[in-house]
Short mmCIF file of C-alpha atoms in Angstrom, two decimals:
data_model
loop_
_atom_site.label_atom_id
_atom_site.label_comp_id
_atom_site.label_asym_id
_atom_site.label_seq_id
_atom_site.Cartn_x
_atom_site.Cartn_y
_atom_site.Cartn_z
CA UNK A 105 4.28 15.66 14.40
CA UNK A 106 7.31 14.45 12.51
CA UNK A 107 9.62 11.65 13.66
CA UNK A 108 12.70 13.79 12.69
CA UNK A 109 13.45 17.40 11.93
CA UNK A 110 16.36 18.39 9.77
CA UNK A 111 17.05 22.09 10.30
CA UNK A 112 19.72 24.40 8.99
CA UNK A 113 21.05 27.46 10.68
CA UNK A 114 23.79 29.94 9.72
CA UNK A 115 27.31 28.65 10.61
CA UNK A 116 28.92 32.10 10.55
CA UNK A 117 32.22 30.51 9.64
CA UNK A 118 32.15 27.99 12.46
CA UNK A 119 29.79 25.01 11.89
CA UNK A 120 30.92 23.29 15.09
CA UNK A 121 30.02 26.28 17.21
CA UNK A 122 26.60 26.63 15.46
CA UNK A 123 25.88 22.97 16.28
CA UNK A 124 27.18 23.30 19.83
CA UNK A 125 25.13 26.46 20.51
CA UNK A 126 21.94 24.81 19.34
CA UNK A 127 22.61 21.56 21.20
CA UNK A 128 23.37 23.45 24.40
CA UNK A 129 20.22 25.57 23.94
CA UNK A 130 17.92 22.60 23.55
CA UNK A 131 19.33 20.57 26.48
CA UNK A 132 17.90 23.21 28.78
CA UNK A 133 14.43 21.88 27.94
CA UNK A 134 12.97 18.32 27.57
CA UNK A 135 12.08 18.95 23.95
CA UNK A 136 14.37 16.62 22.02
CA UNK A 137 15.58 13.07 22.40
CA UNK A 138 18.77 13.68 20.45
CA UNK A 139 20.45 16.44 18.48
CA UNK A 140 23.17 15.47 15.96
CA UNK A 141 24.88 16.96 12.99
CA UNK A 142 23.37 16.05 9.58
CA UNK A 143 25.92 15.59 6.85
CA UNK A 144 25.13 17.75 3.80
CA UNK A 145 27.93 18.35 1.29
CA UNK A 146 28.42 22.11 1.05
CA UNK A 147 30.43 22.10 -2.22
CA UNK A 148 27.39 21.10 -4.35
CA UNK A 149 27.24 23.15 -7.49
CA UNK A 150 24.25 25.36 -6.83
CA UNK A 151 14.87 20.41 -5.84
CA UNK A 152 11.62 19.19 -5.53
CA UNK A 153 10.66 16.33 -3.18
CA UNK A 154 9.12 13.16 -4.43
CA UNK A 155 9.17 9.62 -3.25
CA UNK A 156 7.67 6.10 -3.87
CA UNK A 157 8.96 5.00 -0.52
CA UNK A 158 5.55 4.99 1.14
CA UNK A 159 3.97 3.20 -1.82
CA UNK A 160 6.52 0.38 -1.59
CA UNK A 161 6.10 0.08 2.22
CA UNK A 162 2.29 -0.02 1.89
CA UNK A 163 2.37 -2.65 -0.83
CA UNK A 164 4.80 -4.72 1.13
CA UNK A 165 2.27 -4.72 4.00
CA UNK A 166 -0.51 -5.79 1.49
CA UNK A 167 1.42 -8.73 0.10
CA UNK A 168 2.35 -9.95 3.62
CA UNK A 169 -1.47 -10.31 4.26
CA UNK A 170 -1.90 -12.13 7.60
CA UNK A 171 1.85 -11.81 8.22
CA UNK A 172 1.64 -7.97 8.17
CA UNK A 173 2.98 -7.85 11.67
CA UNK A 174 6.41 -8.59 10.17
CA UNK A 175 6.39 -5.49 8.05
CA UNK A 176 8.48 -3.32 10.31
CA UNK A 177 11.24 -5.88 10.50
CA UNK A 178 11.59 -5.85 6.68
CA UNK A 179 11.65 -2.09 6.21
CA UNK A 180 15.46 -1.72 6.13
CA UNK A 181 17.79 0.75 4.40
CA UNK A 182 21.26 -0.76 3.74
CA UNK A 183 20.60 -3.19 6.57
CA UNK A 184 19.58 -0.54 9.08
CA UNK A 185 16.21 0.72 10.26
CA UNK A 186 15.08 4.00 8.65
CA UNK A 187 15.67 5.79 11.92
CA UNK A 188 19.27 4.53 12.28
CA UNK A 189 19.99 5.21 8.62
CA UNK A 190 18.91 8.82 9.05
CA UNK A 191 20.98 9.28 12.13
CA UNK A 192 24.08 7.99 10.32
CA UNK A 193 23.26 9.59 6.89
CA UNK A 194 26.17 10.31 4.60
CA UNK A 195 25.93 11.59 1.05
CA UNK A 196 26.67 8.74 -1.39
CA UNK A 197 29.32 10.29 -3.56
CA UNK A 198 29.71 7.11 -5.64
CA UNK A 199 26.17 7.24 -6.85
CA UNK A 200 25.74 10.96 -6.81
CA UNK A 201 29.05 12.73 -7.41
CA UNK A 202 28.95 16.16 -5.82
CA UNK A 203 30.89 17.67 -8.70
CA UNK A 204 27.77 17.52 -10.79
CA UNK A 205 25.32 20.35 -10.91
CA UNK A 206 22.27 20.38 -8.62
CA UNK A 207 20.05 19.96 -11.68
CA UNK A 208 22.06 16.89 -12.78
CA UNK A 209 21.91 15.36 -9.31
CA UNK A 210 18.19 15.96 -9.10
CA UNK A 211 17.65 14.47 -12.58
CA UNK A 212 19.52 11.31 -11.54
CA UNK A 213 17.53 10.95 -8.32
CA UNK A 214 14.20 11.67 -10.09
CA UNK A 215 14.93 9.17 -12.92
CA UNK A 216 15.80 6.46 -10.36
CA UNK A 217 12.52 7.07 -8.52
CA UNK A 218 10.55 7.03 -11.79
CA UNK A 219 12.14 3.68 -12.63
CA UNK A 220 11.32 2.28 -9.27
CA UNK A 221 7.73 3.51 -9.51
CA UNK A 222 7.26 2.05 -13.06
CA UNK A 223 8.71 -1.25 -11.94
CA UNK A 224 6.47 -1.34 -8.87
CA UNK A 225 3.45 -0.66 -11.08
CA UNK A 226 4.20 -3.59 -13.38
CA UNK A 227 5.07 -6.00 -10.55
CA UNK A 228 2.06 -5.11 -8.41
CA UNK A 229 -0.29 -5.29 -11.37
CA UNK A 230 0.91 -8.80 -12.29
CA UNK A 231 0.62 -10.05 -8.70
CA UNK A 232 -2.68 -8.33 -8.04
CA UNK A 233 -4.20 -9.94 -11.15
CA UNK A 234 -3.33 -13.38 -9.87
CA UNK A 235 -4.41 -12.51 -6.33
CA UNK A 236 -7.73 -11.03 -7.63
CA UNK A 237 -8.55 -14.06 -9.82
CA UNK A 238 -7.76 -16.43 -6.93
CA UNK A 239 -9.91 -14.29 -4.54
CA UNK A 240 -12.80 -14.45 -7.03
CA UNK A 241 -12.61 -18.23 -7.18
CA UNK A 242 -12.35 -18.51 -3.36
CA UNK A 243 -15.38 -16.23 -2.99
CA UNK A 244 -17.38 -18.42 -5.37
CA UNK A 245 -16.51 -21.41 -3.27
CA UNK A 246 -17.50 -19.92 0.06
CA UNK A 247 -20.32 -17.43 -0.78
CA UNK A 248 -24.02 -17.82 -0.68
CA UNK A 249 -25.69 -20.66 -2.53
CA UNK A 250 -27.11 -18.04 -4.86
CA UNK A 251 -23.70 -17.20 -6.26
CA UNK A 252 -21.12 -19.81 -5.19
CA UNK A 253 -19.61 -22.40 -7.48
CA UNK A 254 -21.57 -25.57 -7.18
CA UNK A 255 -18.90 -27.84 -8.49
CA UNK A 256 -17.46 -28.41 -5.04
CA UNK A 257 -20.85 -29.31 -3.61
CA UNK A 258 -22.62 -31.64 -6.04
CA UNK A 259 -21.81 -35.19 -6.98
CA UNK A 260 -22.19 -36.97 -10.31
CA UNK A 261 -24.73 -39.51 -9.05
CA UNK A 262 -27.12 -36.69 -8.06
CA UNK A 263 -27.72 -35.79 -11.70
CA UNK A 264 -29.36 -37.45 -14.71
CA UNK A 265 -26.64 -37.35 -17.38
CA UNK A 266 -26.63 -38.25 -21.06
CA UNK A 267 -30.39 -38.20 -21.45
CA UNK A 268 -31.99 -36.81 -24.65
CA UNK A 269 -35.06 -35.69 -22.83
CA UNK A 270 -34.45 -35.31 -19.06
CA UNK A 271 -32.37 -32.78 -17.16
CA UNK A 272 -31.54 -32.39 -13.50
CA UNK A 273 -31.33 -28.85 -12.14
CA UNK A 274 -30.19 -27.33 -8.86
CA UNK A 275 -32.60 -25.06 -7.09
CA UNK A 276 -31.86 -22.71 -4.21
CA UNK A 277 -34.76 -22.75 -1.70
CA UNK A 278 -34.96 -20.62 1.46
CA UNK A 279 -34.81 -22.74 4.58
CA UNK A 280 -38.04 -21.33 5.69
CA UNK A 281 -39.79 -22.56 2.54
CA UNK A 282 -38.75 -26.25 2.44
CA UNK A 283 -42.26 -27.55 3.09
CA UNK A 284 -43.71 -25.31 0.38
CA UNK A 285 -41.09 -26.55 -2.09
CA UNK A 286 -41.75 -30.24 -1.43
CA UNK A 287 -45.50 -29.60 -1.71
CA UNK A 288 -45.39 -27.58 -4.95
CA UNK A 289 -42.30 -28.49 -7.05
CA UNK A 290 -44.10 -31.33 -9.01
CA UNK A 291 -46.92 -29.04 -10.04
CA UNK A 292 -44.99 -25.83 -11.03
CA UNK A 293 -45.14 -27.11 -14.60
CA UNK A 294 -45.99 -30.36 -16.42
CA UNK A 295 -43.41 -33.06 -16.97
CA UNK A 296 -41.59 -32.87 -13.58
CA UNK A 297 -40.46 -36.31 -12.50
CA UNK A 298 -42.38 -37.20 -9.28
CA UNK A 299 -40.45 -37.62 -6.08
CA UNK A 300 -37.24 -36.57 -7.83
CA UNK A 301 -36.22 -33.79 -5.44
CA UNK A 302 -33.36 -34.20 -2.98
CA UNK A 303 -31.74 -31.82 -0.47
CA UNK A 304 -28.02 -32.05 -1.11
CA UNK A 305 -26.54 -29.02 0.72
CA UNK A 306 -27.39 -26.21 3.16
CA UNK A 307 -25.93 -22.97 4.23
CA UNK A 308 -27.22 -20.51 6.88
CA UNK A 309 -30.06 -19.14 4.77
CA UNK A 310 -30.81 -21.59 1.94
CA UNK A 311 -30.86 -25.23 0.89
CA UNK A 312 -29.71 -26.68 -2.48
CA UNK A 313 -32.23 -29.11 -3.94
CA UNK A 314 -32.07 -31.11 -7.13
CA UNK A 315 -35.10 -31.91 -9.24
CA UNK A 316 -35.44 -33.74 -12.61
CA UNK A 317 -37.74 -32.69 -15.42
CA UNK A 318 -38.13 -32.73 -19.18
CA UNK A 319 -35.60 -30.31 -20.81
CA UNK A 320 -38.29 -28.53 -22.88
CA UNK A 321 -40.02 -27.44 -19.73
CA UNK A 322 -36.90 -25.87 -18.12
CA UNK A 323 -37.63 -22.20 -19.03
CA UNK A 324 -41.18 -22.36 -17.79
CA UNK A 325 -40.11 -24.17 -14.63
CA UNK A 326 -37.41 -21.50 -13.93
CA UNK A 327 -39.99 -18.66 -14.26
CA UNK A 328 -42.63 -20.40 -12.09
CA UNK A 329 -40.08 -21.26 -9.45
CA UNK A 330 -38.79 -17.66 -9.25
CA UNK A 331 -42.33 -16.47 -8.54
CA UNK A 332 -42.19 -18.51 -5.36
CA UNK A 333 -38.67 -17.37 -4.49
CA UNK A 334 -37.07 -20.69 -5.66
CA UNK A 335 -34.00 -19.83 -7.71
CA UNK A 336 -32.92 -22.31 -10.40
CA UNK A 337 -29.17 -22.03 -10.74
CA UNK A 338 -27.63 -21.86 -14.16
CA UNK A 339 -25.55 -24.93 -13.64
CA UNK A 340 -24.89 -28.03 -15.85
CA UNK A 341 -22.99 -30.90 -14.44
CA UNK A 342 -19.85 -31.17 -16.66
CA UNK A 343 -16.95 -33.21 -15.40
CA UNK A 344 -14.48 -31.54 -17.71
CA UNK A 345 -15.54 -28.00 -16.65
CA UNK A 346 -15.41 -28.96 -12.97
CA UNK A 347 -11.96 -30.44 -13.40
CA UNK A 348 -10.81 -27.33 -15.34
CA UNK A 349 -12.09 -25.14 -12.47
CA UNK A 350 -10.14 -27.18 -9.92
CA UNK A 351 -7.02 -26.98 -12.12
CA UNK A 352 -7.38 -23.21 -12.52
CA UNK A 353 -7.61 -22.79 -8.74
CA UNK A 354 -4.54 -24.91 -8.19
CA UNK A 355 -2.64 -23.06 -10.97
CA UNK A 356 -3.43 -19.60 -9.48
CA UNK A 357 -2.41 -20.77 -6.03
CA UNK A 358 0.89 -22.14 -7.41
CA UNK A 359 1.48 -18.89 -9.45
CA UNK A 360 0.87 -16.73 -6.39
CA UNK A 361 3.21 -18.87 -4.29
CA UNK A 362 5.82 -18.78 -6.98
CA UNK A 363 5.70 -15.01 -7.52
CA UNK A 364 5.69 -14.03 -3.88
CA UNK A 365 9.41 -14.64 -2.99
CA UNK A 366 10.96 -12.60 -5.88
CA UNK A 367 8.31 -9.86 -5.45
CA UNK A 368 8.97 -9.57 -1.74
CA UNK A 369 12.69 -9.50 -2.26
CA UNK A 370 12.29 -6.68 -4.80
CA UNK A 371 10.09 -4.74 -2.34
CA UNK A 372 12.64 -5.16 0.51
CA UNK A 373 15.60 -4.08 -1.57
CA UNK A 374 13.85 -1.19 -3.28
CA UNK A 375 12.21 0.18 -0.20
CA UNK A 376 15.80 0.83 1.03
CA UNK A 377 16.74 2.30 -2.37
CA UNK A 378 13.67 4.61 -2.46
CA UNK A 379 14.23 5.70 1.15
CA UNK A 380 17.89 6.48 0.41
CA UNK A 381 16.88 8.56 -2.66
CA UNK A 382 14.26 10.34 -0.51
CA UNK A 383 16.89 11.31 2.06
CA UNK A 384 19.32 12.55 -0.68
CA UNK A 385 16.52 14.73 -2.07
CA UNK A 386 15.92 16.09 1.39
CA UNK A 387 19.62 16.83 1.71
CA UNK A 388 19.39 18.74 -1.58
CA UNK A 389 16.46 20.69 -0.26
CA UNK A 390 18.42 21.64 2.87
CA UNK A 391 21.26 22.88 0.70
CA UNK A 392 19.08 24.84 -1.73
CA UNK A 393 16.94 26.41 0.95
CA UNK A 394 19.92 27.27 3.11
CA UNK A 395 21.58 29.10 0.16
CA UNK A 396 18.26 30.89 -0.53
CA UNK A 397 17.91 31.90 3.14
CA UNK A 398 21.52 32.62 4.16
CA UNK A 399 23.07 33.56 0.84
CA UNK A 400 26.58 32.88 -0.57
CA UNK A 401 29.21 31.85 0.21
CA UNK A 402 27.76 28.58 1.54
CA UNK A 403 27.95 28.79 5.32
CA UNK A 404 25.38 26.77 7.27
CA UNK A 405 25.15 23.87 9.72
CA UNK A 406 22.58 21.12 9.13
CA UNK A 407 21.33 19.51 12.31
CA UNK A 408 19.12 16.38 12.87
CA UNK A 409 16.74 16.60 15.78
CA UNK A 410 14.56 13.77 17.23
CA UNK A 411 11.71 15.59 18.94
CA UNK A 412 10.09 14.47 22.13
CA UNK A 413 6.52 13.97 20.95
CA UNK A 414 4.86 15.44 24.05
CA UNK A 415 6.94 18.58 23.79
CA UNK A 416 6.97 19.17 19.98
CA UNK A 417 5.25 22.57 20.27
CA UNK A 418 7.65 23.61 22.97
CA UNK A 419 10.65 22.52 20.76
CA UNK A 420 9.42 24.91 18.00
CA UNK A 421 9.08 27.70 20.52
CA UNK A 422 12.58 27.15 21.81
CA UNK A 423 14.04 27.09 18.24
CA UNK A 424 12.12 30.17 17.36
CA UNK A 425 13.51 32.07 20.32
CA UNK A 426 17.05 30.97 19.45
CA UNK A 427 16.82 32.01 15.77
CA UNK A 428 14.10 34.64 15.50
CA UNK A 429 16.87 37.18 14.76
CA UNK A 430 17.21 35.47 11.37
CA UNK A 431 13.67 36.57 10.40
CA UNK A 432 14.56 40.09 9.16
CA UNK A 433 17.44 38.71 7.02
CA UNK A 434 15.36 35.92 5.59
CA UNK A 435 12.29 37.90 4.82
CA UNK A 436 14.15 40.75 3.26
CA UNK A 437 16.34 38.61 1.03
CA UNK A 438 13.81 35.82 0.01
CA UNK A 439 10.95 36.50 -2.42
CA UNK A 440 7.61 34.64 -2.45
CA UNK A 441 8.70 32.98 -5.74
CA UNK A 442 11.93 31.70 -4.21
CA UNK A 443 10.12 30.35 -1.13
CA UNK A 444 7.63 28.56 -3.35
CA UNK A 445 10.39 27.16 -5.52
CA UNK A 446 12.24 25.82 -2.48
CA UNK A 447 9.16 24.06 -1.22
CA UNK A 448 8.30 26.43 1.64
CA UNK A 449 4.94 27.94 2.44
CA UNK A 450 3.81 30.79 4.62
CA UNK A 451 1.72 28.45 6.72
CA UNK A 452 4.80 26.57 7.96
CA UNK A 453 7.46 29.22 7.82
CA UNK A 454 10.22 29.25 10.44
CA UNK A 455 13.15 31.67 10.75
CA UNK A 456 15.47 28.73 10.16
CA UNK A 457 15.39 26.06 7.33
CA UNK A 458 13.27 23.09 8.50
CA UNK A 459 12.35 19.85 6.76
CA UNK A 460 10.25 17.04 8.22
CA UNK A 461 11.09 13.34 7.93
CA UNK A 462 8.52 10.65 8.53
CA UNK A 463 9.58 7.05 9.31
CA UNK A 464 6.34 5.44 10.39
CA UNK A 465 5.32 3.29 7.46
CA UNK A 466 3.65 0.46 9.46
CA UNK A 467 0.59 2.54 10.32
CA UNK A 468 0.51 4.19 6.90
CA UNK A 469 -3.18 3.33 6.38
#
C-alpha cells in the first residue's frame, strides 16, 4: 500500500466542485486520513518517472552505521518531512518555468537527476574505498590467528633478529594440540633450537607459539608442521612494516572521519533535491495522463489522498464507485500505446488517473 495517492478526476469546468464532491464522498467511509487539493499547473505546454531519492536515502543510512536510528530525522525536503512537503507541494516555477514545453521540463528534471546520480556514485565510491580498506585492516586485527595481523600481538624481544643463520617463526597450534606441539616441535626437522618455543597469545580455538630454528630448515619445518595441523604463519618481524601498518590504520581512520561531514551534508541536501525532482515528475505524469484520459481543453482536478492503511482496499472500491462512469470515455479514447507511454498498465488500471507516492525510506532494506 502507498503512503499517498495522487489522483486526477475531470473538473468539468469547476475544479472546486470536483474536489468537494470527492472529499464529501470519501468522508462517508473511514478510508482516508486526509483529502487535499494537489497543485498541478494546468497551463503546461503539452514523462517518464525516475528517481535517485531512494538510493540517496539508503546510502545515508549506510554511512550513519550505528547511528542509523537518526536517519528519519535527516530525511528532509526544504526543511520539511517528505510527508509535509507533499501535502504543501507547489510547482517551483523559478526552477521549472511552466512556459517551457513538457519535453523541455522533463529534460531539465532528468538532467538534474542524472547529475545527482553521477555525483552520488563518485562520492560513495571514494568513501566506500576508505571504509573497505579500514574494515579489511580491522578484520585482520580481530580475526582468527590463522589470518589476523600479528603485528599487534608479538613483541620485539620474542624474536631472534639480525642473525645470519637463525630465524624465529610464529606457529598457530590448536588449543587441543598443545601437548603434542611441545613434545614434537624439536624433532619435526633437524636444527630446531631446543626449548625455544613459547606461547605468546591465545584465541578461542588456537594458540600462537614462537620457535627458533636455522633459516635453511624453514621450508621443511613448515611442511612437516602442516602435516600435524601446526600452521607456520608467513610473518617476519619488521619494525618499519609494523609501524607503517599502524600509520596506515590511523590515516584511514582520519580520512574516514574527515570525509564523513561533507558527504553527509551532501546527502542531506540532495535527498531533498532528489525528492523535489521526483514530485515534480509525478506532477508532470498527473498532467500528461489527465490530458490523455480526459482530453483537451485541460480540465481536471488533482487531489492528494492519505489512505487509512487498514481500509486501503475499501478506499479503492469507494473511488471506483464514484468514478466508474469515466471508464467508457477513458477506454474508448485511450489506446494501449498511449497508456503504456503514460506509465499505466492494465494490471493497475483505474477509471481515474492515479499515481502512488512512497515516503518510507527508513525501512527501505
